PDB file of C-alpha atoms in Angstrom:
ATOM      1  CA  MET A  13     -78.185 -25.585  16.934  1.00  0.00           C
ATOM      2  CA  LYS A  14     -79.385 -24.925  13.394  1.00  0.00           C
ATOM      3  CA  LYS A  15     -80.275 -21.602  14.219  1.00  0.00           C
ATOM      4  CA  VAL A  16     -76.851 -21.016  15.638  1.00  0.00           C
ATOM      5  CA  ALA A  17     -75.040 -22.608  12.525  1.00  0.00           C
ATOM      6  CA  MET A  18     -76.984 -20.269  10.417  1.00  0.00           C
ATOM      7  CA  ALA A  19     -76.326 -17.318  12.272  1.00  0.00           C
ATOM      8  CA  MET A  20     -72.564 -18.197  12.082  1.00  0.00           C
ATOM      9  CA  SER A  21     -72.897 -18.636   8.307  1.00  0.00           C
ATOM     10  CA  PHE A  22     -74.350 -15.232   8.004  1.00  0.00           C
ATOM     11  CA  VAL A  23     -71.663 -13.479  10.026  1.00  0.00           C
ATOM     12  CA  ALA A  24     -68.837 -15.256   7.858  1.00  0.00           C
ATOM     13  CA  VAL A  25     -70.627 -13.907   4.651  1.00  0.00           C
ATOM     14  CA  LEU A  26     -70.562 -10.365   6.362  1.00  0.00           C
ATOM     15  CA  VAL A  27     -66.940 -10.702   7.449  1.00  0.00           C
ATOM     16  CA  GLY A  28     -66.001 -11.912   4.008  1.00  0.00           C
ATOM     17  CA  LEU A  29     -67.904  -9.031   2.304  1.00  0.00           C
ATOM     18  CA  SER A  30     -66.290  -6.690   4.514  1.00  0.00           C
ATOM     19  CA  GLN A  31     -62.794  -8.167   3.789  1.00  0.00           C
ATOM     20  CA  ALA A  32     -63.499  -7.937   0.200  1.00  0.00           C
ATOM     21  CA  GLN A  33     -64.078  -4.100   0.338  1.00  0.00           C
ATOM     22  CA  VAL A  34     -61.070  -3.384   2.278  1.00  0.00           C
ATOM     23  CA  LEU A  35     -58.690  -1.262   0.025  1.00  0.00           C
ATOM     24  CA  PRO A  36     -54.906  -1.426   0.109  1.00  0.00           C
ATOM     25  CA  GLU A  37     -52.917   1.575   1.145  1.00  0.00           C
ATOM     26  CA  LYS A  38     -51.491   3.735  -1.904  1.00  0.00           C
ATOM     27  CA  GLU A  39     -47.889   2.868  -0.970  1.00  0.00           C
ATOM     28  CA  GLU A  40     -48.666  -0.729  -0.830  1.00  0.00           C
ATOM     29  CA  ILE A  41     -50.248  -0.581  -4.261  1.00  0.00           C
ATOM     30  CA  LEU A  42     -47.050   1.077  -5.574  1.00  0.00           C
ATOM     31  CA  ALA A  43     -44.693  -1.281  -3.834  1.00  0.00           C
ATOM     32  CA  ARG A  44     -46.456  -3.906  -5.400  1.00  0.00           C
ATOM     33  CA  PHE A  45     -46.082  -2.727  -8.947  1.00  0.00           C
ATOM     34  CA  VAL A  46     -42.374  -1.943  -8.182  1.00  0.00           C
ATOM     35  CA  THR A  47     -41.855  -5.699  -7.249  1.00  0.00           C
ATOM     36  CA  ALA A  48     -44.023  -6.897 -10.154  1.00  0.00           C
ATOM     37  CA  VAL A  49     -41.926  -5.461 -12.614  1.00  0.00           C
ATOM     38  CA  GLY A  50     -38.743  -6.652 -11.027  1.00  0.00           C
ATOM     39  CA  GLY A  51     -37.950  -4.762  -7.810  1.00  0.00           C
ATOM     40  CA  VAL A  52     -35.925  -1.543  -6.622  1.00  0.00           C
ATOM     41  CA  GLU A  53     -32.498  -3.203  -7.315  1.00  0.00           C
ATOM     42  CA  ALA A  54     -33.240  -4.170 -10.755  1.00  0.00           C
ATOM     43  CA  LEU A  55     -34.721  -0.705 -11.465  1.00  0.00           C
ATOM     44  CA  ASN A  56     -31.921   1.099  -9.955  1.00  0.00           C
ATOM     45  CA  SER A  57     -29.281  -0.807 -11.803  1.00  0.00           C
ATOM     46  CA  ARG A  58     -30.117   0.690 -15.195  1.00  0.00           C
ATOM     47  CA  SER A  59     -28.376   3.718 -16.635  1.00  0.00           C
ATOM     48  CA  SER A  60     -30.337   4.012 -19.857  1.00  0.00           C
ATOM     49  CA  VAL A  61     -32.789   2.382 -22.083  1.00  0.00           C
ATOM     50  CA  ASP A  62     -33.083   2.246 -25.982  1.00  0.00           C
ATOM     51  CA  TYR A  63     -36.154   1.456 -27.644  1.00  0.00           C
ATOM     52  CA  ALA A  64     -37.002   0.821 -31.285  1.00  0.00           C
ATOM     53  CA  GLY A  65     -40.519   0.138 -32.974  1.00  0.00           C
ATOM     54  CA  THR A  66     -43.448   1.111 -34.919  1.00  0.00           C
ATOM     55  CA  ILE A  67     -46.311   3.411 -34.560  1.00  0.00           C
ATOM     56  CA  VAL A  68     -49.380   1.849 -36.069  1.00  0.00           C
ATOM     57  CA  GLN A  69     -52.415   4.245 -36.881  1.00  0.00           C
ATOM     58  CA  ASP A  70     -55.587   2.806 -37.828  1.00  0.00           C
ATOM     59  CA  LEU A  71     -58.612   4.984 -39.111  1.00  0.00           C
ATOM     60  CA  SER A  72     -56.403   8.293 -38.941  1.00  0.00           C
ATOM     61  CA  TRP A  73     -58.247  11.463 -39.836  1.00  0.00           C
ATOM     62  CA  LYS A  74     -55.695  11.902 -42.498  1.00  0.00           C
ATOM     63  CA  ASP A  75     -54.779   9.888 -45.719  1.00  0.00           C
ATOM     64  CA  PRO A  76     -53.590   7.334 -45.774  1.00  0.00           C
ATOM     65  CA  THR A  77     -56.029   6.034 -43.087  1.00  0.00           C
ATOM     66  CA  HIS A  78     -53.632   3.458 -42.023  1.00  0.00           C
ATOM     67  CA  SER A  79     -50.114   4.020 -41.464  1.00  0.00           C
ATOM     68  CA  GLU A  80     -47.117   2.529 -39.863  1.00  0.00           C
ATOM     69  CA  THR A  81     -43.995   4.777 -38.772  1.00  0.00           C
ATOM     70  CA  PRO A  82     -40.773   3.690 -37.111  1.00  0.00           C
ATOM     71  CA  PHE A  83     -39.515   5.325 -33.992  1.00  0.00           C
ATOM     72  CA  ARG A  84     -36.510   5.169 -31.593  1.00  0.00           C
ATOM     73  CA  ALA A  85     -36.106   6.620 -28.183  1.00  0.00           C
ATOM     74  CA  ARG A  86     -33.395   6.507 -25.641  1.00  0.00           C
ATOM     75  CA  ALA A  87     -34.037   7.611 -21.786  1.00  0.00           C
ATOM     76  CA  ASP A  88     -31.284   7.566 -19.156  1.00  0.00           C
ATOM     77  CA  ALA A  89     -31.475   8.107 -15.392  1.00  0.00           C
ATOM     78  CA  THR A  90     -30.932  11.634 -15.245  1.00  0.00           C
ATOM     79  CA  GLY A  91     -34.548  11.950 -16.512  1.00  0.00           C
ATOM     80  CA  LYS A  92     -33.333  12.773 -20.080  1.00  0.00           C
ATOM     81  CA  VAL A  93     -35.392  11.265 -22.887  1.00  0.00           C
ATOM     82  CA  ILE A  94     -34.563  11.719 -26.744  1.00  0.00           C
ATOM     83  CA  TYR A  95     -37.040  10.581 -29.443  1.00  0.00           C
ATOM     84  CA  ALA A  96     -37.280  10.403 -33.196  1.00  0.00           C
ATOM     85  CA  GLU A  97     -39.874   9.206 -35.702  1.00  0.00           C
ATOM     86  CA  GLY A  98     -40.138   8.552 -39.230  1.00  0.00           C
ATOM     87  CA  VAL A  99     -37.483   7.812 -42.052  1.00  0.00           C
ATOM     88  CA  GLY A 100     -34.654   9.610 -40.476  1.00  0.00           C
ATOM     89  CA  CYS A 101     -35.137   8.312 -36.889  1.00  0.00           C
ATOM     90  CA  ALA A 102     -31.846   6.636 -36.871  1.00  0.00           C
ATOM     91  CA  ASP A 103     -30.462   9.974 -36.296  1.00  0.00           C
ATOM     92  CA  PHE A 104     -31.163  11.080 -32.688  1.00  0.00           C
ATOM     93  CA  PRO A 105     -31.538  14.732 -31.716  1.00  0.00           C
ATOM     94  CA  GLU A 106     -29.357  15.791 -29.319  1.00  0.00           C
ATOM     95  CA  GLN A 107     -31.750  17.785 -27.123  1.00  0.00           C
ATOM     96  CA  ASP A 108     -34.245  16.469 -24.519  1.00  0.00           C
ATOM     97  CA  SER A 109     -37.694  15.623 -26.461  1.00  0.00           C
ATOM     98  CA  GLY A 110     -39.705  18.008 -24.479  1.00  0.00           C
ATOM     99  CA  THR A 111     -42.890  17.831 -26.413  1.00  0.00           C
ATOM    100  CA  LEU A 112     -43.300  14.092 -25.499  1.00  0.00           C
ATOM    101  CA  GLY A 113     -46.222  13.220 -23.626  1.00  0.00           C
ATOM    102  CA  ARG A 114     -46.191  12.464 -19.756  1.00  0.00           C
ATOM    103  CA  LYS A 115     -47.249   9.201 -19.970  1.00  0.00           C
ATOM    104  CA  LEU A 116     -44.960   7.834 -22.682  1.00  0.00           C
ATOM    105  CA  ARG A 117     -42.157   9.849 -21.214  1.00  0.00           C
ATOM    106  CA  TRP A 118     -42.720   8.388 -17.808  1.00  0.00           C
ATOM    107  CA  LEU A 119     -42.851   5.043 -19.120  1.00  0.00           C
ATOM    108  CA  MET A 120     -39.444   5.268 -21.072  1.00  0.00           C
ATOM    109  CA  LEU A 121     -37.461   6.108 -17.727  1.00  0.00           C
ATOM    110  CA  PRO A 122     -34.958   3.533 -16.817  1.00  0.00           C
ATOM    111  CA  ASP A 123     -36.420   3.406 -13.258  1.00  0.00           C
ATOM    112  CA  PHE A 124     -40.134   4.379 -14.566  1.00  0.00           C
ATOM    113  CA  ALA A 125     -41.815   2.339 -11.502  1.00  0.00           C
ATOM    114  CA  LEU A 126     -39.981   4.233  -8.970  1.00  0.00           C
ATOM    115  CA  LYS A 127     -40.786   7.683 -10.553  1.00  0.00           C
ATOM    116  CA  ILE A 128     -44.742   6.953 -10.830  1.00  0.00           C
ATOM    117  CA  GLU A 129     -45.709   9.628  -8.209  1.00  0.00           C
ATOM    118  CA  THR A 130     -43.350  12.327  -9.840  1.00  0.00           C
ATOM    119  CA  SER A 131     -45.526  11.904 -13.028  1.00  0.00           C
ATOM    120  CA  PHE A 132     -48.507  11.571 -11.323  1.00  0.00           C
ATOM    121  CA  PRO A 133     -48.442  13.207  -8.118  1.00  0.00           C
ATOM    122  CA  GLU A 134     -50.876  13.052  -5.262  1.00  0.00           C
ATOM    123  CA  LEU A 135     -52.347   9.741  -5.887  1.00  0.00           C
ATOM    124  CA  GLN A 136     -55.501   8.814  -3.899  1.00  0.00           C
ATOM    125  CA  VAL A 137     -57.009   5.493  -3.656  1.00  0.00           C
ATOM    126  CA  GLN A 138     -60.326   5.492  -5.406  1.00  0.00           C
ATOM    127  CA  GLY A 139     -61.690   1.796  -5.191  1.00  0.00           C
ATOM    128  CA  ARG A 140     -61.926  -1.244  -7.071  1.00  0.00           C
ATOM    129  CA  GLN A 141     -63.433  -1.622 -10.686  1.00  0.00           C
ATOM    130  CA  LEU A 142     -63.917  -4.596 -12.782  1.00  0.00           C
ATOM    131  CA  TRP A 143     -62.617  -4.012 -16.127  1.00  0.00           C
ATOM    132  CA  GLN A 144     -62.413  -6.718 -19.116  1.00  0.00           C
ATOM    133  CA  GLY A 145     -63.208  -9.358 -16.843  1.00  0.00           C
ATOM    134  CA  ARG A 146     -60.425  -8.574 -14.183  1.00  0.00           C
ATOM    135  CA  GLN A 147     -60.257  -6.737 -10.889  1.00  0.00           C
ATOM    136  CA  LYS A 148     -58.405  -3.391 -10.819  1.00  0.00           C
ATOM    137  CA  ILE A 149     -57.399  -1.129  -7.981  1.00  0.00           C
ATOM    138  CA  VAL A 150     -57.891   2.576  -9.100  1.00  0.00           C
ATOM    139  CA  LEU A 151     -55.735   5.522  -8.125  1.00  0.00           C
ATOM    140  CA  VAL A 152     -56.360   8.988  -9.205  1.00  0.00           C
ATOM    141  CA  PRO A 153     -53.971  11.715  -9.164  1.00  0.00           C
ATOM    142  CA  GLU A 154     -55.479  14.759  -7.428  1.00  0.00           C
ATOM    143  CA  ASN A 155     -54.622  17.684 -10.065  1.00  0.00           C
ATOM    144  CA  LEU A 156     -54.631  15.865 -13.107  1.00  0.00           C
ATOM    145  CA  ASP A 157     -57.743  15.157 -15.228  1.00  0.00           C
ATOM    146  CA  PRO A 158     -58.994  11.735 -14.188  1.00  0.00           C
ATOM    147  CA  THR A 159     -60.261  10.977 -17.659  1.00  0.00           C
ATOM    148  CA  TYR A 160     -56.963  10.883 -18.854  1.00  0.00           C
ATOM    149  CA  TYR A 161     -54.457  10.161 -15.855  1.00  0.00           C
ATOM    150  CA  THR A 162     -56.437   7.726 -13.556  1.00  0.00           C
ATOM    151  CA  LEU A 163     -54.057   4.650 -13.070  1.00  0.00           C
ATOM    152  CA  PHE A 164     -55.480   1.060 -12.930  1.00  0.00           C
ATOM    153  CA  PHE A 165     -53.580  -1.592 -11.341  1.00  0.00           C
ATOM    154  CA  ASP A 166     -54.386  -5.339 -11.929  1.00  0.00           C
ATOM    155  CA  GLU A 167     -55.201  -6.735  -8.548  1.00  0.00           C
ATOM    156  CA  GLU A 168     -53.864 -10.225  -9.159  1.00  0.00           C
ATOM    157  CA  SER A 169     -50.497  -9.183 -11.072  1.00  0.00           C
ATOM    158  CA  GLY A 170     -49.821  -5.868  -9.637  1.00  0.00           C
ATOM    159  CA  LEU A 171     -48.932  -4.302 -13.139  1.00  0.00           C
ATOM    160  CA  LEU A 172     -50.403  -1.264 -14.301  1.00  0.00           C
ATOM    161  CA  THR A 173     -52.719  -2.101 -17.366  1.00  0.00           C
ATOM    162  CA  HIS A 174     -54.361   1.394 -18.008  1.00  0.00           C
ATOM    163  CA  ILE A 175     -53.564   5.041 -17.687  1.00  0.00           C
ATOM    164  CA  GLY A 176     -56.749   6.894 -17.900  1.00  0.00           C
ATOM    165  CA  PHE A 177     -59.730   5.373 -20.066  1.00  0.00           C
ATOM    166  CA  TYR A 178     -57.872   5.408 -23.325  1.00  0.00           C
ATOM    167  CA  VAL A 179     -54.255   4.211 -22.836  1.00  0.00           C
ATOM    168  CA  GLU A 180     -53.550   0.551 -22.417  1.00  0.00           C
ATOM    169  CA  LEU A 181     -50.247  -1.160 -21.612  1.00  0.00           C
ATOM    170  CA  SER A 182     -49.837  -4.812 -22.716  1.00  0.00           C
ATOM    171  CA  ASP A 183     -47.555  -7.295 -23.691  1.00  0.00           C
ATOM    172  CA  TRP A 184     -45.321  -7.066 -20.824  1.00  0.00           C
ATOM    173  CA  ARG A 185     -42.156  -8.829 -21.336  1.00  0.00           C
ATOM    174  CA  SER A 186     -38.666  -9.118 -19.220  1.00  0.00           C
ATOM    175  CA  VAL A 187     -35.771  -6.934 -20.104  1.00  0.00           C
ATOM    176  CA  GLU A 188     -32.504  -7.521 -18.267  1.00  0.00           C
ATOM    177  CA  GLY A 189     -34.920  -8.508 -15.322  1.00  0.00           C
ATOM    178  CA  VAL A 190     -37.267  -5.759 -15.447  1.00  0.00           C
ATOM    179  CA  LEU A 191     -40.873  -6.283 -16.939  1.00  0.00           C
ATOM    180  CA  PHE A 192     -41.941  -3.568 -19.653  1.00  0.00           C
ATOM    181  CA  PRO A 193     -44.849  -3.260 -21.634  1.00  0.00           C
ATOM    182  CA  HIS A 194     -44.286  -3.669 -25.346  1.00  0.00           C
ATOM    183  CA  ARG A 195     -47.716  -2.230 -26.695  1.00  0.00           C
ATOM    184  CA  PHE A 196     -48.711   1.111 -25.564  1.00  0.00           C
ATOM    185  CA  SER A 197     -52.240   1.878 -27.193  1.00  0.00           C
ATOM    186  CA  THR A 198     -53.962   4.992 -27.353  1.00  0.00           C
ATOM    187  CA  SER A 199     -57.647   4.739 -28.481  1.00  0.00           C
ATOM    188  CA  ARG A 200     -59.604   7.495 -29.940  1.00  0.00           C
ATOM    189  CA  LYS A 201     -62.977   7.911 -31.726  1.00  0.00           C
ATOM    190  CA  GLY A 202     -62.906   5.519 -34.822  1.00  0.00           C
ATOM    191  CA  GLY A 203     -59.475   4.072 -34.142  1.00  0.00           C
ATOM    192  CA  HIS A 204     -56.300   3.463 -32.337  1.00  0.00           C
ATOM    193  CA  THR A 205     -52.530   4.880 -32.073  1.00  0.00           C
ATOM    194  CA  THR A 206     -50.274   1.862 -30.911  1.00  0.00           C
ATOM    195  CA  TRP A 207     -46.614   2.105 -30.117  1.00  0.00           C
ATOM    196  CA  MET A 208     -45.450  -1.539 -30.793  1.00  0.00           C
ATOM    197  CA  LEU A 209     -41.894  -2.228 -29.603  1.00  0.00           C
ATOM    198  CA  ASP A 210     -39.412  -4.280 -31.636  1.00  0.00           C
ATOM    199  CA  GLU A 211     -36.240  -3.800 -29.676  1.00  0.00           C
ATOM    200  CA  VAL A 212     -35.817  -2.689 -25.863  1.00  0.00           C
ATOM    201  CA  THR A 213     -32.218  -2.762 -24.620  1.00  0.00           C
ATOM    202  CA  ALA A 214     -31.250  -1.583 -21.094  1.00  0.00           C
ATOM    203  CA  THR A 215     -27.585  -0.614 -20.311  1.00  0.00           C
ATOM    204  CA  LYS A 216     -26.539  -1.333 -16.869  1.00  0.00           C
ATOM    205  CA  LYS A 217     -24.677   1.123 -14.461  1.00  0.00           C
ATOM    206  CA  PRO A 218     -21.087   0.568 -14.052  1.00  0.00           C
ATOM    207  CA  PRO A 219     -20.317  -1.283 -10.731  1.00  0.00           C
ATOM    208  CA  GLU A 220     -19.109   1.346  -7.945  1.00  0.00           C
ATOM    209  CA  MET A 221     -15.510   0.696  -7.240  1.00  0.00           C
ATOM    210  CA  GLY A 222     -14.916  -0.845  -3.885  1.00  0.00           C
ATOM    211  CA  GLY A 223     -12.614   0.869  -1.282  1.00  0.00           C
TER     212      GLY A 223
END
């Protein structure tokens, strides 16, 4: 009986290890992310989002080594993003900010979680990784540099915490029913550049007229 009990315990351990190594499908990971930030309905209900905050740079290559620059942005459901920074950022440009980086541009879209595969195409599940004491599910886009565009999803919360090895998304807060990271930090040799959001305002789509 003792040998049988030991054998059963050993099998249980093997089964547990096997289940721990089973990875979810890409579709499940992305669907969980959508749910974690508020769901499809909440994301689709927004026509535009306005952002205002400060870009904090420390240990910059140029003087001053520490700087704080105000910025504003607006993104709408058509995919247009306008962006301005500096003293005159209250005056928005009319044209789309085509030079805004892929990561920040995607994140500012009203339905960002639903458009993740548009900005990070051909995602493939790579595995699990322990990062900062938490288990991450790792997705890698096929044709983008994994150093900068690998996606790390927190396995417990379902939220996206890192894009590549140098960008961290944190301080997730609810804005009209949708969670949004209020800190977007890019690390570089010797310092960081961090977008810190003070205001995030979402505009809802008008209700459709009933027949």
